[in-house]
XYZ file of C-alpha atoms in Angstrom:
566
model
C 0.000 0.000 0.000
C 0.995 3.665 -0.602
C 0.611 6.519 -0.086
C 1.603 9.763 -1.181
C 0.998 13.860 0.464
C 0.764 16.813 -1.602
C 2.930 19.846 0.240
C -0.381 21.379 0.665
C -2.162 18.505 2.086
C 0.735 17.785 4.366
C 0.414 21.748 5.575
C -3.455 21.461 5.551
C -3.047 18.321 8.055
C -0.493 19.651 10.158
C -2.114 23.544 10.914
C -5.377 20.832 12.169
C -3.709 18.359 14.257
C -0.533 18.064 16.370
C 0.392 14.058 16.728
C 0.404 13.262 20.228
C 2.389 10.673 22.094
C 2.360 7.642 19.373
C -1.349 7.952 19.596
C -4.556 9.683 18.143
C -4.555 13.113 17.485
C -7.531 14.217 20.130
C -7.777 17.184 22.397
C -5.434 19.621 21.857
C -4.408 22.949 21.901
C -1.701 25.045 19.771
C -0.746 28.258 22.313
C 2.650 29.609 21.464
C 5.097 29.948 23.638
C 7.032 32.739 24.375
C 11.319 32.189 24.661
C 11.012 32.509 28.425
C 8.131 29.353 28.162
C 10.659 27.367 25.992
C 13.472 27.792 28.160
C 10.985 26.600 31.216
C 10.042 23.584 29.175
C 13.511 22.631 28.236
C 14.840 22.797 31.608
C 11.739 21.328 33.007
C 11.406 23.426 35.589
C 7.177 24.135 36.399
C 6.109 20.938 35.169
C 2.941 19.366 36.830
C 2.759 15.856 36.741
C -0.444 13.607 36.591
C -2.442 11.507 36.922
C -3.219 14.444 39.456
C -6.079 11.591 41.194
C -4.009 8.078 41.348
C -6.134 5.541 40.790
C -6.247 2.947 43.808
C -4.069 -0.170 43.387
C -2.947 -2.764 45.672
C -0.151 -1.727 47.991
C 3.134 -4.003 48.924
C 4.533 -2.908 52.011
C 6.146 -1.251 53.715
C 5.635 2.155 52.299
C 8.137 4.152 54.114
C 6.160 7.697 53.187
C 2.606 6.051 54.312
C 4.303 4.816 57.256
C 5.336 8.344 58.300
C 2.272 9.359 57.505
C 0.194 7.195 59.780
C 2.662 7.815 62.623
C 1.956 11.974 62.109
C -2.054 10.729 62.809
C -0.810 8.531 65.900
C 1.055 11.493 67.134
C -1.785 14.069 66.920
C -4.149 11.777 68.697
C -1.499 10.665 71.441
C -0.900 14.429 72.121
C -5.223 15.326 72.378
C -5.336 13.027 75.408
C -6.529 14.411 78.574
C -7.124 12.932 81.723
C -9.953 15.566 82.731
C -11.590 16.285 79.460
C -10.845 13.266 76.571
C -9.174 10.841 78.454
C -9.799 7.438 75.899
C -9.364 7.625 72.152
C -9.813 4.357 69.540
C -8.832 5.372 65.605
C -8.354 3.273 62.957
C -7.663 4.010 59.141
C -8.552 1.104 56.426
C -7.582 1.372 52.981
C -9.846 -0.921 50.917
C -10.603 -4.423 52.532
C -7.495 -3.752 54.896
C -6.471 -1.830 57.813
C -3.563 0.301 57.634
C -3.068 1.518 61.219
C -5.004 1.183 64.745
C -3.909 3.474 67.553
C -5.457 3.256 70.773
C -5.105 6.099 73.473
C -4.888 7.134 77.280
C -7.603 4.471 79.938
C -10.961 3.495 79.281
C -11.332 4.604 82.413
C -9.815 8.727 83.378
C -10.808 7.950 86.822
C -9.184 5.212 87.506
C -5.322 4.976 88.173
C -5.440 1.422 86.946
C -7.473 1.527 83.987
C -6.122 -0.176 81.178
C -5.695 1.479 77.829
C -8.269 1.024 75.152
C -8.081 -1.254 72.058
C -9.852 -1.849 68.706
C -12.932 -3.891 70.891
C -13.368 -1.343 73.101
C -17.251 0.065 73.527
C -18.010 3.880 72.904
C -21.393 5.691 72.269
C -21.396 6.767 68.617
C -24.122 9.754 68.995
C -25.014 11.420 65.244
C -22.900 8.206 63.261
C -26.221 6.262 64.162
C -27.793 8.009 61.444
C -26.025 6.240 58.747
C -28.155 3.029 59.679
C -31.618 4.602 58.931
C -29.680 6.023 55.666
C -28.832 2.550 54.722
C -32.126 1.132 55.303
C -33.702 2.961 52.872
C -31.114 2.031 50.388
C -31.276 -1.479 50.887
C -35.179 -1.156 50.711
C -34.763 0.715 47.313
C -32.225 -1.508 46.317
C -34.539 -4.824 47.101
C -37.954 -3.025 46.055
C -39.344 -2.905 49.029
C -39.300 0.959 48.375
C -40.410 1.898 45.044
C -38.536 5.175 45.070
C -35.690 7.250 47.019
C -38.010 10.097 46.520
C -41.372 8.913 47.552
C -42.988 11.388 49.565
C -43.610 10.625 53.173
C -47.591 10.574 52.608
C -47.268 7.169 50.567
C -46.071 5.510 53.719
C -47.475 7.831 56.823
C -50.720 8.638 55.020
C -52.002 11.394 57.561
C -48.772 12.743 57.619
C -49.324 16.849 57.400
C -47.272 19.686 58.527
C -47.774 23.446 57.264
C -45.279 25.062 55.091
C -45.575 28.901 54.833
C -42.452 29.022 52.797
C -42.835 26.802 49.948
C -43.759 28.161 46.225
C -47.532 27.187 46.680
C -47.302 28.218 50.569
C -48.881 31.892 49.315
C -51.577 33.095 50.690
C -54.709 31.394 50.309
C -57.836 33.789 49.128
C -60.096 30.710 50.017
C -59.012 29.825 53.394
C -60.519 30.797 56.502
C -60.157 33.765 58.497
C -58.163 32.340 61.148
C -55.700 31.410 58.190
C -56.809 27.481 58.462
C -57.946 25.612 55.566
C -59.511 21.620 54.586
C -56.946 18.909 54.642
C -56.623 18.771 51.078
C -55.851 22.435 50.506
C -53.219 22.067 53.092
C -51.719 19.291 51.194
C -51.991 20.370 47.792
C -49.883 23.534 49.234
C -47.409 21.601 51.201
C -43.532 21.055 49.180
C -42.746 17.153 49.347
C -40.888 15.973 52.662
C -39.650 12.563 50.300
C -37.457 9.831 51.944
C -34.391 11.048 50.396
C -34.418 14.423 51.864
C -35.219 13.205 55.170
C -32.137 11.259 54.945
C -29.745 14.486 53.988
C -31.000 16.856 56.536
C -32.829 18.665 53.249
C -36.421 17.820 54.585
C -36.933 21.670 56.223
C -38.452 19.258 59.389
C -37.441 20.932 62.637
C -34.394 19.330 65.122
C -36.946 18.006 66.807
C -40.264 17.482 68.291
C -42.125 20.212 69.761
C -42.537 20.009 73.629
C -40.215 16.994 73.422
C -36.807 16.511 74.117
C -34.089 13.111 73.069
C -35.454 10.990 75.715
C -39.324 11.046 74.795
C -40.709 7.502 74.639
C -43.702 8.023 72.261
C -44.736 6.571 69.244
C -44.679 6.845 65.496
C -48.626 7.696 65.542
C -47.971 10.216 68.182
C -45.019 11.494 66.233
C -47.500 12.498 63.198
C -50.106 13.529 65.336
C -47.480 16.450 67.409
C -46.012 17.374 63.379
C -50.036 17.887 62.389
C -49.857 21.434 63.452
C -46.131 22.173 63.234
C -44.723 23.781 60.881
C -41.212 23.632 58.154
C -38.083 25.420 59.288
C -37.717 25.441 55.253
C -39.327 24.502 52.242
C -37.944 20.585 51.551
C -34.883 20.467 49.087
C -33.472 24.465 49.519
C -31.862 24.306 52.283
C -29.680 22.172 54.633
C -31.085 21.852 58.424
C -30.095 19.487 60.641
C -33.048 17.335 62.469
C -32.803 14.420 64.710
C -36.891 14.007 64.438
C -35.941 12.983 60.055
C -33.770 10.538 60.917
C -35.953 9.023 63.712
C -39.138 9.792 61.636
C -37.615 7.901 58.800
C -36.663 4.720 60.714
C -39.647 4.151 62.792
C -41.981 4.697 59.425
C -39.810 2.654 56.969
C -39.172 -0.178 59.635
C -43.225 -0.606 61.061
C -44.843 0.355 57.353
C -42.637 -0.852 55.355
C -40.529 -4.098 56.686
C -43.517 -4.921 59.706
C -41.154 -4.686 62.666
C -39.261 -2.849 64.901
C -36.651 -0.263 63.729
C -34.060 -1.907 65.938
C -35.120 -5.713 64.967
C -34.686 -4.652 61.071
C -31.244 -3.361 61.553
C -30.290 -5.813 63.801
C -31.138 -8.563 61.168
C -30.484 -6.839 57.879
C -27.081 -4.694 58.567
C -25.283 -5.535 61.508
C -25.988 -9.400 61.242
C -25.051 -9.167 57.669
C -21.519 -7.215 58.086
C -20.678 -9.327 61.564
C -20.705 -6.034 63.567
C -20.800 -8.236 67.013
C -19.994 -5.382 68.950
C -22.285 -2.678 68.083
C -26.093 -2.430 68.398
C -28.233 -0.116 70.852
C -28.895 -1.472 74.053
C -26.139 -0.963 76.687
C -26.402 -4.150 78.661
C -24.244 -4.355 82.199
C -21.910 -6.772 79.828
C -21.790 -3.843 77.419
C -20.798 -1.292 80.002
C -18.190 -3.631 80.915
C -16.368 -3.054 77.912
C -16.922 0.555 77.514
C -14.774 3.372 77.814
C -16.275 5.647 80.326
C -17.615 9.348 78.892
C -17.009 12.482 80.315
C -18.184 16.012 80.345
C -15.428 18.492 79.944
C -15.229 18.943 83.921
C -14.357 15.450 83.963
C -17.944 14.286 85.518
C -18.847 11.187 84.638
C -21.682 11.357 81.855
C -25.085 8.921 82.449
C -25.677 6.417 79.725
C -29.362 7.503 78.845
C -31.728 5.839 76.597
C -32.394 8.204 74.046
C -36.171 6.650 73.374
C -37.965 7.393 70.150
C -35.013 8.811 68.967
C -32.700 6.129 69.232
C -32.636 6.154 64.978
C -30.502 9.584 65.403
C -28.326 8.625 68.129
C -28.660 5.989 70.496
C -26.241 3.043 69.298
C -22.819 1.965 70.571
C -20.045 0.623 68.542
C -16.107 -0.149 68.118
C -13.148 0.987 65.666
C -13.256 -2.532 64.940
C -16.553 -2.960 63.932
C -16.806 0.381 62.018
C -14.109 -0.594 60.057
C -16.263 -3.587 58.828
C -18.574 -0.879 57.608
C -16.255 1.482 55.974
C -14.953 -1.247 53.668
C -18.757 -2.491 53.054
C -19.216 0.959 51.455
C -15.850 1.343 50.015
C -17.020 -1.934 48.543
C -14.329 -3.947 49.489
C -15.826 -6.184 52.371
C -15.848 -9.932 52.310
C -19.722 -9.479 53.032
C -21.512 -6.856 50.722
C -24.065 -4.967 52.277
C -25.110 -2.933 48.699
C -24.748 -3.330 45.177
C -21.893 -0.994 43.760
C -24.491 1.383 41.813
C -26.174 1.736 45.089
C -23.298 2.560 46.984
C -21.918 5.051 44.415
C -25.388 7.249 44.881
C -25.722 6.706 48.400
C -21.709 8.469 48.794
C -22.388 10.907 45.683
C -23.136 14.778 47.432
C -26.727 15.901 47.027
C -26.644 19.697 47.732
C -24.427 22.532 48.287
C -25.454 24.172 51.491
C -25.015 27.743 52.391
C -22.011 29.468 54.914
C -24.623 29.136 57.426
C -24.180 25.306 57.251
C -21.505 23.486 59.398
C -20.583 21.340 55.549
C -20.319 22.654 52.292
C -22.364 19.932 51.290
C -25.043 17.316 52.779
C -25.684 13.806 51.204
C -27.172 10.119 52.891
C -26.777 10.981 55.498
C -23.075 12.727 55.141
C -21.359 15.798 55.415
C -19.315 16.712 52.857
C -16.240 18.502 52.351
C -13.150 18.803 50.097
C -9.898 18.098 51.626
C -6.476 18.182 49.160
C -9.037 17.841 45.765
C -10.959 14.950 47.694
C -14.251 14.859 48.011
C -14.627 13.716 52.112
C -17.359 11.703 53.036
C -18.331 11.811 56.616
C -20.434 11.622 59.547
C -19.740 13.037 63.011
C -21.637 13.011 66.181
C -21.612 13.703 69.823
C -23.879 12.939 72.944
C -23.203 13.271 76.604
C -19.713 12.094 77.365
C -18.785 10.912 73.925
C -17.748 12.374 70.245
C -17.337 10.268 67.101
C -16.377 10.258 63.514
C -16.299 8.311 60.515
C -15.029 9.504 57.482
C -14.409 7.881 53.354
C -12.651 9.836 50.618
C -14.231 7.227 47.925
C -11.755 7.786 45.150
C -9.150 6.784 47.378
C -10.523 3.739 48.778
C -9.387 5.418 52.464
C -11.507 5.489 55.517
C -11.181 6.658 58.798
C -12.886 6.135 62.183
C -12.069 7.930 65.872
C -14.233 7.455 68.526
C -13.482 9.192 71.556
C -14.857 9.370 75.232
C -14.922 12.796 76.353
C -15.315 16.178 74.558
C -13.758 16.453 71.297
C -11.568 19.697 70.940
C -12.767 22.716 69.788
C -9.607 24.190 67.861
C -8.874 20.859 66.428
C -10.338 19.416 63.670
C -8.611 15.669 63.859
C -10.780 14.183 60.421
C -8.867 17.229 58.276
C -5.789 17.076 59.650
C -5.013 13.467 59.486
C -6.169 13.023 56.015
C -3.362 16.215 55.470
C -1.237 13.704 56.185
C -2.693 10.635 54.772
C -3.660 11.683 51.243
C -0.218 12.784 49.619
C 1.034 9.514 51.234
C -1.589 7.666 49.637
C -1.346 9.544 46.063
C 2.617 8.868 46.361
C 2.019 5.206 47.408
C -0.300 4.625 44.391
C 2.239 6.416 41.632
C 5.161 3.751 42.761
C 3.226 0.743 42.721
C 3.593 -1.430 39.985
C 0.821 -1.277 37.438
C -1.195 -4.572 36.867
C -1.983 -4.489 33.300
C -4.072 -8.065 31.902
C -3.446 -9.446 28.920
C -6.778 -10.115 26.549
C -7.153 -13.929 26.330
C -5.938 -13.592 22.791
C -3.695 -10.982 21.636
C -4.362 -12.066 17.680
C -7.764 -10.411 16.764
C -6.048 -7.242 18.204
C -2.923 -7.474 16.311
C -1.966 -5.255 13.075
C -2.051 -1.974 11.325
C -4.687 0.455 11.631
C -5.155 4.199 10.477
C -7.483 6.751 11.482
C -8.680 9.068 8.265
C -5.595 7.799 6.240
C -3.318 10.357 8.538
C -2.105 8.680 11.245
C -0.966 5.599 11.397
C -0.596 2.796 14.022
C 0.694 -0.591 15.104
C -0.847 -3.028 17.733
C 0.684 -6.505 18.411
C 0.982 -8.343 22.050
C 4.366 -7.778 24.204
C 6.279 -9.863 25.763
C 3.437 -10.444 28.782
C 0.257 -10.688 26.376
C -0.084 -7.205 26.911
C -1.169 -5.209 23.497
C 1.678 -2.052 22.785
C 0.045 0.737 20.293
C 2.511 2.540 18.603
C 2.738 5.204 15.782
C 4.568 5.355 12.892
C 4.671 7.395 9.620
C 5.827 10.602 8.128
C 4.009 12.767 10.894
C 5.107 11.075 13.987
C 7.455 14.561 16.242
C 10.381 12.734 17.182
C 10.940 14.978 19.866
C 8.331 13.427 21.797
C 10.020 11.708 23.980
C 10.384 7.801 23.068
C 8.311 6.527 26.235
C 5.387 9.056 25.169
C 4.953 7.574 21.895
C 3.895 3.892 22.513
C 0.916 3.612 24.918
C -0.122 0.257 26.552
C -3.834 -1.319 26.280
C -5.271 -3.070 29.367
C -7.930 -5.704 29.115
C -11.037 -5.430 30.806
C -13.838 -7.167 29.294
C -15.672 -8.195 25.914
C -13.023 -6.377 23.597
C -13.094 -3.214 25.587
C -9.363 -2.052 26.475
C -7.947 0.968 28.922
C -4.930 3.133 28.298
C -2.617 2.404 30.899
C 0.366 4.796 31.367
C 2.437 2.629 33.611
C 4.718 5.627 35.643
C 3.883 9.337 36.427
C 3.772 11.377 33.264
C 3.539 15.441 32.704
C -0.271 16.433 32.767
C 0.598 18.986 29.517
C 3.321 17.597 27.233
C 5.054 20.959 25.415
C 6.726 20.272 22.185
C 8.565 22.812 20.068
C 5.633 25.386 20.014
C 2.689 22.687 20.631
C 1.164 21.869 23.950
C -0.668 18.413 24.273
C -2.721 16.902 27.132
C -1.480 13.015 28.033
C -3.830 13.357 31.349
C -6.887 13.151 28.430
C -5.267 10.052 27.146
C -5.164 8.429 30.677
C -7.068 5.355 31.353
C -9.457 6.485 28.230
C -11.523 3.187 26.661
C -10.755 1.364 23.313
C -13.682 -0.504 22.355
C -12.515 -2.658 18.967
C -14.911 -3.773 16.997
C -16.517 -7.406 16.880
C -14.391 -9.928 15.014
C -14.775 -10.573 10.958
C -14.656 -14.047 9.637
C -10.779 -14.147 9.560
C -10.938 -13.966 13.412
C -9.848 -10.478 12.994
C -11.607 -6.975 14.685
C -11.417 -4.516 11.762
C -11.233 -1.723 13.762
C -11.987 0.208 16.887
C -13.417 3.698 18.948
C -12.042 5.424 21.612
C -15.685 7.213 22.593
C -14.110 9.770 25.454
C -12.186 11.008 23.180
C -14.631 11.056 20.569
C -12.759 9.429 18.222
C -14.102 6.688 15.994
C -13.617 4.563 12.944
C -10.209 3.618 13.147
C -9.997 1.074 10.691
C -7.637 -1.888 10.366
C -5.420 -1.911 6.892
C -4.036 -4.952 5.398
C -0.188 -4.265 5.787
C 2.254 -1.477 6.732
C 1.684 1.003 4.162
C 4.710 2.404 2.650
C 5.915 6.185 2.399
C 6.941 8.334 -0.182
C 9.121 11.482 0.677
């Protein structure tokens, strides 16, 4: 085959596309560069180098940086201990199905000169992280069908549930109500902005903290629940605004575990999450045989605090756990438990952020039943809580696959936020950590369909065949190939994943822009972009393939290496 270009079409190609690393020629730009930018390139100085988000991949260690890393976290907690104020701390930080570090700190029991330390099994109160288990009841109910929607309304479940809201769109005034300002039942609803399931579980349901004329220990019941909200009223019109309530979290338990499953909100989770996940040392009773392994809460004068039954609220903030055990449910949801709890779709909406909340809010964001924040580019997952004696958090950045629990007795410091700080440390650890590992790249089960020449448009020019290891090696050849690219930029490696579909795999860190001669080019859109060849022809052979992120298709397989005329 050959093939011959015109000076003009040569020029015509080259002022549209710059070739790009021995692969296609997607996603560029063409700034110049002034001398003072050239001599920065050349000496290399400036560069930033990507992937700026690793991707998670299994760790051999040790990992001297991560190890210095997770001794900074030991020595922050070590040095909050207080014998008056905080004197028992249990932490633990799990990186996929493993843990990385436990540190356990000061006596389970202040008061006691003999009290031994704490461990990974020791008992503390976990306040506010209770609300992640009425969170995941509702997913699991959605996920099994039991729940037809994450956004049904309240109403389809509680059917006389009814509370005024002044401040929604079609909470204007009425002409036709009464003079007193009342009106029928079904005016009332027909004005009333949807308090849905969802938004009960992200503190976006406008219901108030809590009961009227009731405080945490109130022992009433659902029925009596609805019947106190009848004549209440919205702190703010459901979805607009994020407002944290105790009585939403409680509400939605009670309702989803008696109309719903037919039992008991603390039979349902008993049976369906902590039985499930083996959470042996966690539930929301606190038995004398409990209390024996507790570490003992305290105000910050050091008082002992009472272990009160918080009632109808226990969905918000009754239940007692471990480090141990909460580990078992950080990996659940990073989905890398032995036992899944979710599916991964359902897991990936229950951690996604729902809605940005204002300055007035404690997060910049609220989801099921998190608060969200950004640490180091991160998107950080967490819940925290605290209740007489006791302060607790659990915390995920997802894209890391890293988690992080502390549970403390006593009152967590004011000028110190611990979750921020330790993932200061952690992250660049992690990020490092990832960069140096080895890539795992898989072979496809047979390299030969894959192998041969291809061109895209007749202008560029590649070759796949199988490396040593199975692996398929792209490269690029023909009169427009920049040989000052460097040499490892030019051949790219495809990683098998499934029914022909390959992933770009660049196997060590790599600039983010690539700057050549006067030309800048972007190998971070390259990375881990899909290449989804086309199904076989009757030689056995895929003619072709797509690469859709880059929006780049119809690359066609040609019979032989084409040859080049000058």
């Amino acid at each position: 085959m050959k093939v011959k270009w015109t000076r003009l079409g040569l020029v015509f190609f080259l002022l549209l596309s710059i070739v790009m690393t021995g692969c296609f020629i997607w996603q560029y730009s063409l700034p110049k560069l002034n001398s003072v930018d050239e001599v920065m390139v050349n000496d290399g100085q400036g560069e930033e180098m990507c992937p700026r988000f690793p991707e998670p991949v299994p760790l051999q260690h040790p990992i001297p940086i991560l190890k210095e890393a997770l001794e900074k976290v030991d020595g922050l907690l070590r040095q909050s201990i207080n014998a008056t104020y905080l004197p028992a701390i249990s932490a633990i930080v799990i990186f996929n199905d493993s843990v990385l570090w436990n540190g356990n700190f000061g006596k389970r029991n202040g008061s006691d000169p003999f009290s031994p330390p704490p461990n990974e099994y020791t008992v503390y109160r976990i306040a506010s992280l209770s609300k992640i288990f009425p969170a995941l009841m509702l997913y699991k109910m959605w996920e099994e069908g039991s729940v037809a929607s994450l956004d049904d309304p309240l109403e389809k479940y509680m059917g006389d549930f009814s509370i005024k809201n002044p401040l929604g769109k079609r909470g204007d005034f009425d002409p036709n109500s009464k003079p007193d300002g009342s009106s029928n039942i079904l005016e009332r609803k027909a004005r009333t902005s949807t308090v849905t399931l969802r938004r009960m579980a992200s503190q976006l349901s406008g219901l108030p903290r809590r009961l009227r004329s009731t405080t945490l220990l109130w022992r009433g019941t659902t029925q009596a629940a609805i019947n106190l909200l009848q004549d209440d009223v919205l702190v703010a019109d459901p979805g607009t605004k994020c407002h944290y309530s105790n009585l939403a979290f409680s509400l939605l338990g009670h309702v989803l575990a008696e109309r719903v499953a037919g039992v008991k909100y603390q039979r349902w989770v008993n049976e369906n999450i902590l039985n499930a996940l083996g959470m042996e040392d966690t539930g929301f009773d606190i038995t004398a045989e409990v209390q024996s392994q507790m570490a003992v809460g305290v105000y910050p004068s050091g008082q002992t605090a009472p272990l009160y039954d918080l009632g109808w609220y226990r969905p918000s903030g009754q239940m007692f756990s471990t480090v141990a055990d909460m580990a078992k449910l950080g990996m659940a949801l990073l989905g890398a438990y032995t036992r899944p709890l979710l599916r991964p779709d359902t897991t990936k909406t229950m951690l996604t952020p729902l809605y940005r909340c204002d300055k007035s809010y404690f997060a910049n964001q609220t989801g099921t039943p998190w608060e969200v924040d950004e640490v180091l580019g991160y998107e950080l997952v967490q819940k925290a809580g605290e209740l007489d004696g006791y302060a607790a958090t659990f915390s995920l950045v997802p894209r890391l696959k890293l988690g992080l629990v502390i549970l403390m007795a006593g009152a967590k410091p004011k000028d110190e936020d611990f979750v921020t700080k330790a993932y200061s440390f952690l992250i660049p650890a992690m990020e490092s950590a990832f960069r140096d590992a080895p890539r795992i790249l898989n072979p496809p089960p047979n390299p030969s369909p894959y192998e041969g020449y291809f061109t895209y448009g007749n202008m560029t020019f590649y070759e796949i065949r199988a490396g040593e290891d199975g692996v398929l090696i792209m490269q690029q050849f023909g009169p427009q190939v920049d040989t000052t690219v460097p040499a490892e930029y030019r051949t790219i490696r495809l990683s098998y994943l499934q029914d022909r579909v390959f992933r770009v795999v660049f196997e060590k860190e790599y600039p983010c822009v690539l700057r050549v001669n006067s030309a800048s080019v972007s190998l971070e859109n390259q990375d881990r972009q899909l290449f989804n060849f086309y199904s076989f022809n009757r030689k056995g052979l895929s003619p072709g393939f797509d690469a859709p992120g880059l929006n780049t298709y119809r690359v066609f397989r040609i019979t032989r290496k084409p040859f080049f005329s000058k």
